[in-house]
Amino acid sequence: MKKDILYVVIPCYNEEEVINETTKRLKEKLNTLIKSNVISPKSRVMYVNDGSKDKTWSLIKKIDRKEKLFTGITLSRNRGHQNALVAGLLTAKEYSDVVISMDADLQDDINAIDEMLKKYHNGCDVVYGVRSSRKKDTFFKKITAQGFYKFMAKMGVNVIYNHADYRLTSKRVLNEFEKYKEVNLFLRGIFPLIGFKTDVVYYERAERFAGSSKYPLKKMLNFAWDGITSFSVKPIRAVLSLGIVIFLISLLVMIYCLIVKIAGYTVEGWTFLAVSIWLVAGVQMLSLGIIGEYVGKVYNETKARPRYIISENLNEKRLGKRLKKRTEKRLVKSLIKNINTSEITNSI
Ligand code: UDP
Ligand code: MG
């Protein structure tokens, strides 16, 4: 039976400290899977260099030359983890039947790949890697992450609890995913929207193998904010409800003010007036800010700019060369055949 081609997509941003070790471990894993006939020998690991400033890309090129099972693409500049992932997923799907995405720092347990593939062979189109616990996280990360998932659920966004971007997706899911053209990306929210048969695989998330996190607090907050505002209009509705409540309160305040005026205590109300002006202005500013956020999103989406630009694709080069060689061989063969037949015909 023909085995499916697996591509493992790994976005890399300044990962020179980990990439060689990741290569070593994944090479072992892929070789075992190929030997035990689970995946095709045409399977590959595809690194996506997200505009790294260190030696990551030159290391990837070196690995591509040395290792048959490894290849890479590079983006024209740093576009962020999610865009790098999309670039990798959409490029890899052209060469494969099934794709697994994971981080470069070996935090995702590569042994979960076996179970993911088992579920895929049992008919699942998406298999989510889910962290079984957060024991290794710092207290701060644990609290913020939990708060984030709870808040997302409250906002009506369907995300898998404790699932990052360690995920198996079949080619047909990726073909559907390609139709989601949005620029503000939050992949964890998109895949549950696509549907198909899905399952989860639990794994223990390790600590980063080397180097430091490429997700500082600012990036993390941006990411969470993107997740909420890309999938939920609830904040806008909350602003509307808040507006209605404040309007009702202001009616009561108006009645109160009139009564006070009639009773003749006008100067007394100065503190109250000042406070209300500040408060209402504050709420208005906040509301405008939230609405502005959505308007900004619409603005970005209408421009429909490309989400990434691939400046080099080592896999295409390699496959292209092979194709060229094959075509050349075929051409030479057919030439020889033609010459022979024409010579024979002539001699007859
Ligand atoms: N990453 C990326 N572009 C960025 C930031 C991060 O491609 O702008 C990659 C990074 O190389 C890693 C993955 O995204 O493979 C997750 O980043 P990291 O491990 O630093 O995040 P953390 O695990 O600390 O949340
Ligand atoms: Mg990490």
PDB file of N, CA, C and O in Angstrom, residues 15-28 47 59 63 70 104-106 110 209-210:
ATOM      1  N   GLU A  15      16.939  30.639  16.013  1.00  0.00           N
ATOM      2  CA  GLU A  15      16.994  29.355  16.730  1.00  0.00           C
ATOM      3  C   GLU A  15      18.328  28.631  16.513  1.00  0.00           C
ATOM      4  O   GLU A  15      18.375  27.407  16.522  1.00  0.00           O
ATOM      5  N   GLU A  16      19.409  29.374  16.303  1.00  0.00           N
ATOM      6  CA  GLU A  16      20.684  28.720  16.005  1.00  0.00           C
ATOM      7  C   GLU A  16      21.139  27.763  17.121  1.00  0.00           C
ATOM      8  O   GLU A  16      21.818  26.784  16.863  1.00  0.00           O
ATOM      9  N   GLU A  17      20.710  28.033  18.338  1.00  0.00           N
ATOM     10  CA  GLU A  17      21.147  27.174  19.454  1.00  0.00           C
ATOM     11  C   GLU A  17      20.459  25.813  19.469  1.00  0.00           C
ATOM     12  O   GLU A  17      20.970  24.878  20.056  1.00  0.00           O
ATOM     13  N   VAL A  18      19.282  25.735  18.874  1.00  0.00           N
ATOM     14  CA  VAL A  18      18.533  24.478  19.008  1.00  0.00           C
ATOM     15  C   VAL A  18      18.432  23.675  17.716  1.00  0.00           C
ATOM     16  O   VAL A  18      18.187  22.473  17.756  1.00  0.00           O
ATOM     17  N   ILE A  19      18.654  24.315  16.580  1.00  0.00           N
ATOM     18  CA  ILE A  19      18.285  23.674  15.319  1.00  0.00           C
ATOM     19  C   ILE A  19      19.031  22.358  15.038  1.00  0.00           C
ATOM     20  O   ILE A  19      18.444  21.404  14.531  1.00  0.00           O
ATOM     21  N   ASN A  20      20.285  22.291  15.432  1.00  0.00           N
ATOM     22  CA  ASN A  20      21.025  21.045  15.164  1.00  0.00           C
ATOM     23  C   ASN A  20      20.502  19.883  16.002  1.00  0.00           C
ATOM     24  O   ASN A  20      20.368  18.765  15.512  1.00  0.00           O
ATOM     25  N   GLU A  21      20.197  20.168  17.256  1.00  0.00           N
ATOM     26  CA  GLU A  21      19.668  19.122  18.127  1.00  0.00           C
ATOM     27  C   GLU A  21      18.274  18.686  17.644  1.00  0.00           C
ATOM     28  O   GLU A  21      17.976  17.490  17.590  1.00  0.00           O
ATOM     29  N   THR A  22      17.460  19.656  17.260  1.00  0.00           N
ATOM     30  CA  THR A  22      16.118  19.340  16.744  1.00  0.00           C
ATOM     31  C   THR A  22      16.253  18.448  15.512  1.00  0.00           C
ATOM     32  O   THR A  22      15.522  17.463  15.359  1.00  0.00           O
ATOM     33  N   THR A  23      17.191  18.780  14.647  1.00  0.00           N
ATOM     34  CA  THR A  23      17.418  17.989  13.428  1.00  0.00           C
ATOM     35  C   THR A  23      17.795  16.560  13.795  1.00  0.00           C
ATOM     36  O   THR A  23      17.256  15.605  13.233  1.00  0.00           O
ATOM     37  N   LYS A  24      18.714  16.441  14.748  1.00  0.00           N
ATOM     38  CA  LYS A  24      19.181  15.103  15.144  1.00  0.00           C
ATOM     39  C   LYS A  24      18.010  14.238  15.629  1.00  0.00           C
ATOM     40  O   LYS A  24      17.824  13.112  15.184  1.00  0.00           O
ATOM     41  N   ARG A  25      17.203  14.820  16.505  1.00  0.00           N
ATOM     42  CA  ARG A  25      16.121  14.022  17.098  1.00  0.00           C
ATOM     43  C   ARG A  25      15.022  13.711  16.088  1.00  0.00           C
ATOM     44  O   ARG A  25      14.481  12.613  16.079  1.00  0.00           O
ATOM     45  N   LEU A  26      14.720  14.688  15.232  1.00  0.00           N
ATOM     46  CA  LEU A  26      13.651  14.442  14.262  1.00  0.00           C
ATOM     47  C   LEU A  26      14.098  13.466  13.173  1.00  0.00           C
ATOM     48  O   LEU A  26      13.288  12.723  12.625  1.00  0.00           O
ATOM     49  N   LYS A  27      15.397  13.475  12.896  1.00  0.00           N
ATOM     50  CA  LYS A  27      15.922  12.550  11.891  1.00  0.00           C
ATOM     51  C   LYS A  27      15.690  11.112  12.360  1.00  0.00           C
ATOM     52  O   LYS A  27      15.202  10.265  11.620  1.00  0.00           O
ATOM     53  N   GLU A  28      16.022  10.896  13.634  1.00  0.00           N
ATOM     54  CA  GLU A  28      15.810   9.561  14.221  1.00  0.00           C
ATOM     55  C   GLU A  28      14.343   9.170  14.125  1.00  0.00           C
ATOM     56  O   GLU A  28      13.990   8.078  13.709  1.00  0.00           O
ATOM     57  N   TYR A  47      11.813  23.372   7.573  1.00  0.00           N
ATOM     58  CA  TYR A  47      12.033  24.525   8.453  1.00  0.00           C
ATOM     59  C   TYR A  47      11.575  25.789   7.729  1.00  0.00           C
ATOM     60  O   TYR A  47      11.814  25.934   6.534  1.00  0.00           O
ATOM     61  N   LEU A  59      22.349  27.673   8.710  1.00  0.00           N
ATOM     62  CA  LEU A  59      22.337  26.320   9.281  1.00  0.00           C
ATOM     63  C   LEU A  59      21.298  25.460   8.562  1.00  0.00           C
ATOM     64  O   LEU A  59      21.549  24.297   8.235  1.00  0.00           O
ATOM     65  N   ILE A  63      21.907  21.988   6.565  1.00  0.00           N
ATOM     66  CA  ILE A  63      21.165  20.758   6.889  1.00  0.00           C
ATOM     67  C   ILE A  63      20.491  20.231   5.615  1.00  0.00           C
ATOM     68  O   ILE A  63      20.505  19.034   5.338  1.00  0.00           O
ATOM     69  N   PHE A  70      15.534  16.564   5.201  1.00  0.00           N
ATOM     70  CA  PHE A  70      15.299  17.940   5.672  1.00  0.00           C
ATOM     71  C   PHE A  70      15.336  18.947   4.535  1.00  0.00           C
ATOM     72  O   PHE A  70      16.108  18.802   3.601  1.00  0.00           O
ATOM     73  N   ALA A 104      10.367  24.906  17.233  1.00  0.00           N
ATOM     74  CA  ALA A 104      11.739  24.481  16.982  1.00  0.00           C
ATOM     75  C   ALA A 104      12.475  24.083  18.257  1.00  0.00           C
ATOM     76  O   ALA A 104      13.508  23.424  18.207  1.00  0.00           O
ATOM     77  N   ASP A 105      11.952  24.466  19.419  1.00  0.00           N
ATOM     78  CA  ASP A 105      12.750  24.359  20.639  1.00  0.00           C
ATOM     79  C   ASP A 105      12.585  23.049  21.407  1.00  0.00           C
ATOM     80  O   ASP A 105      12.973  22.947  22.558  1.00  0.00           O
ATOM     81  N   LEU A 106      11.985  22.042  20.759  1.00  0.00           N
ATOM     82  CA  LEU A 106      11.806  20.711  21.351  1.00  0.00           C
ATOM     83  C   LEU A 106      10.930  20.714  22.601  1.00  0.00           C
ATOM     84  O   LEU A 106      10.995  19.800  23.399  1.00  0.00           O
ATOM     85  N   ILE A 110       8.227  15.008  20.656  1.00  0.00           N
ATOM     86  CA  ILE A 110       8.113  14.453  19.292  1.00  0.00           C
ATOM     87  C   ILE A 110       7.564  13.027  19.303  1.00  0.00           C
ATOM     88  O   ILE A 110       7.150  12.521  18.265  1.00  0.00           O
ATOM     89  N   PHE A 209      14.729  23.720  24.978  1.00  0.00           N
ATOM     90  CA  PHE A 209      15.986  22.994  24.985  1.00  0.00           C
ATOM     91  C   PHE A 209      17.183  23.934  25.164  1.00  0.00           C
ATOM     92  O   PHE A 209      18.093  23.688  25.935  1.00  0.00           O
ATOM     93  N   ALA A 210      17.179  25.051  24.442  1.00  0.00           N
ATOM     94  CA  ALA A 210      18.252  26.042  24.586  1.00  0.00           C
ATOM     95  C   ALA A 210      17.725  27.387  24.105  1.00  0.00           C
ATOM     96  O   ALA A 210      16.676  27.451  23.475  1.00  0.00           O
TER      97      ALA A 210
END
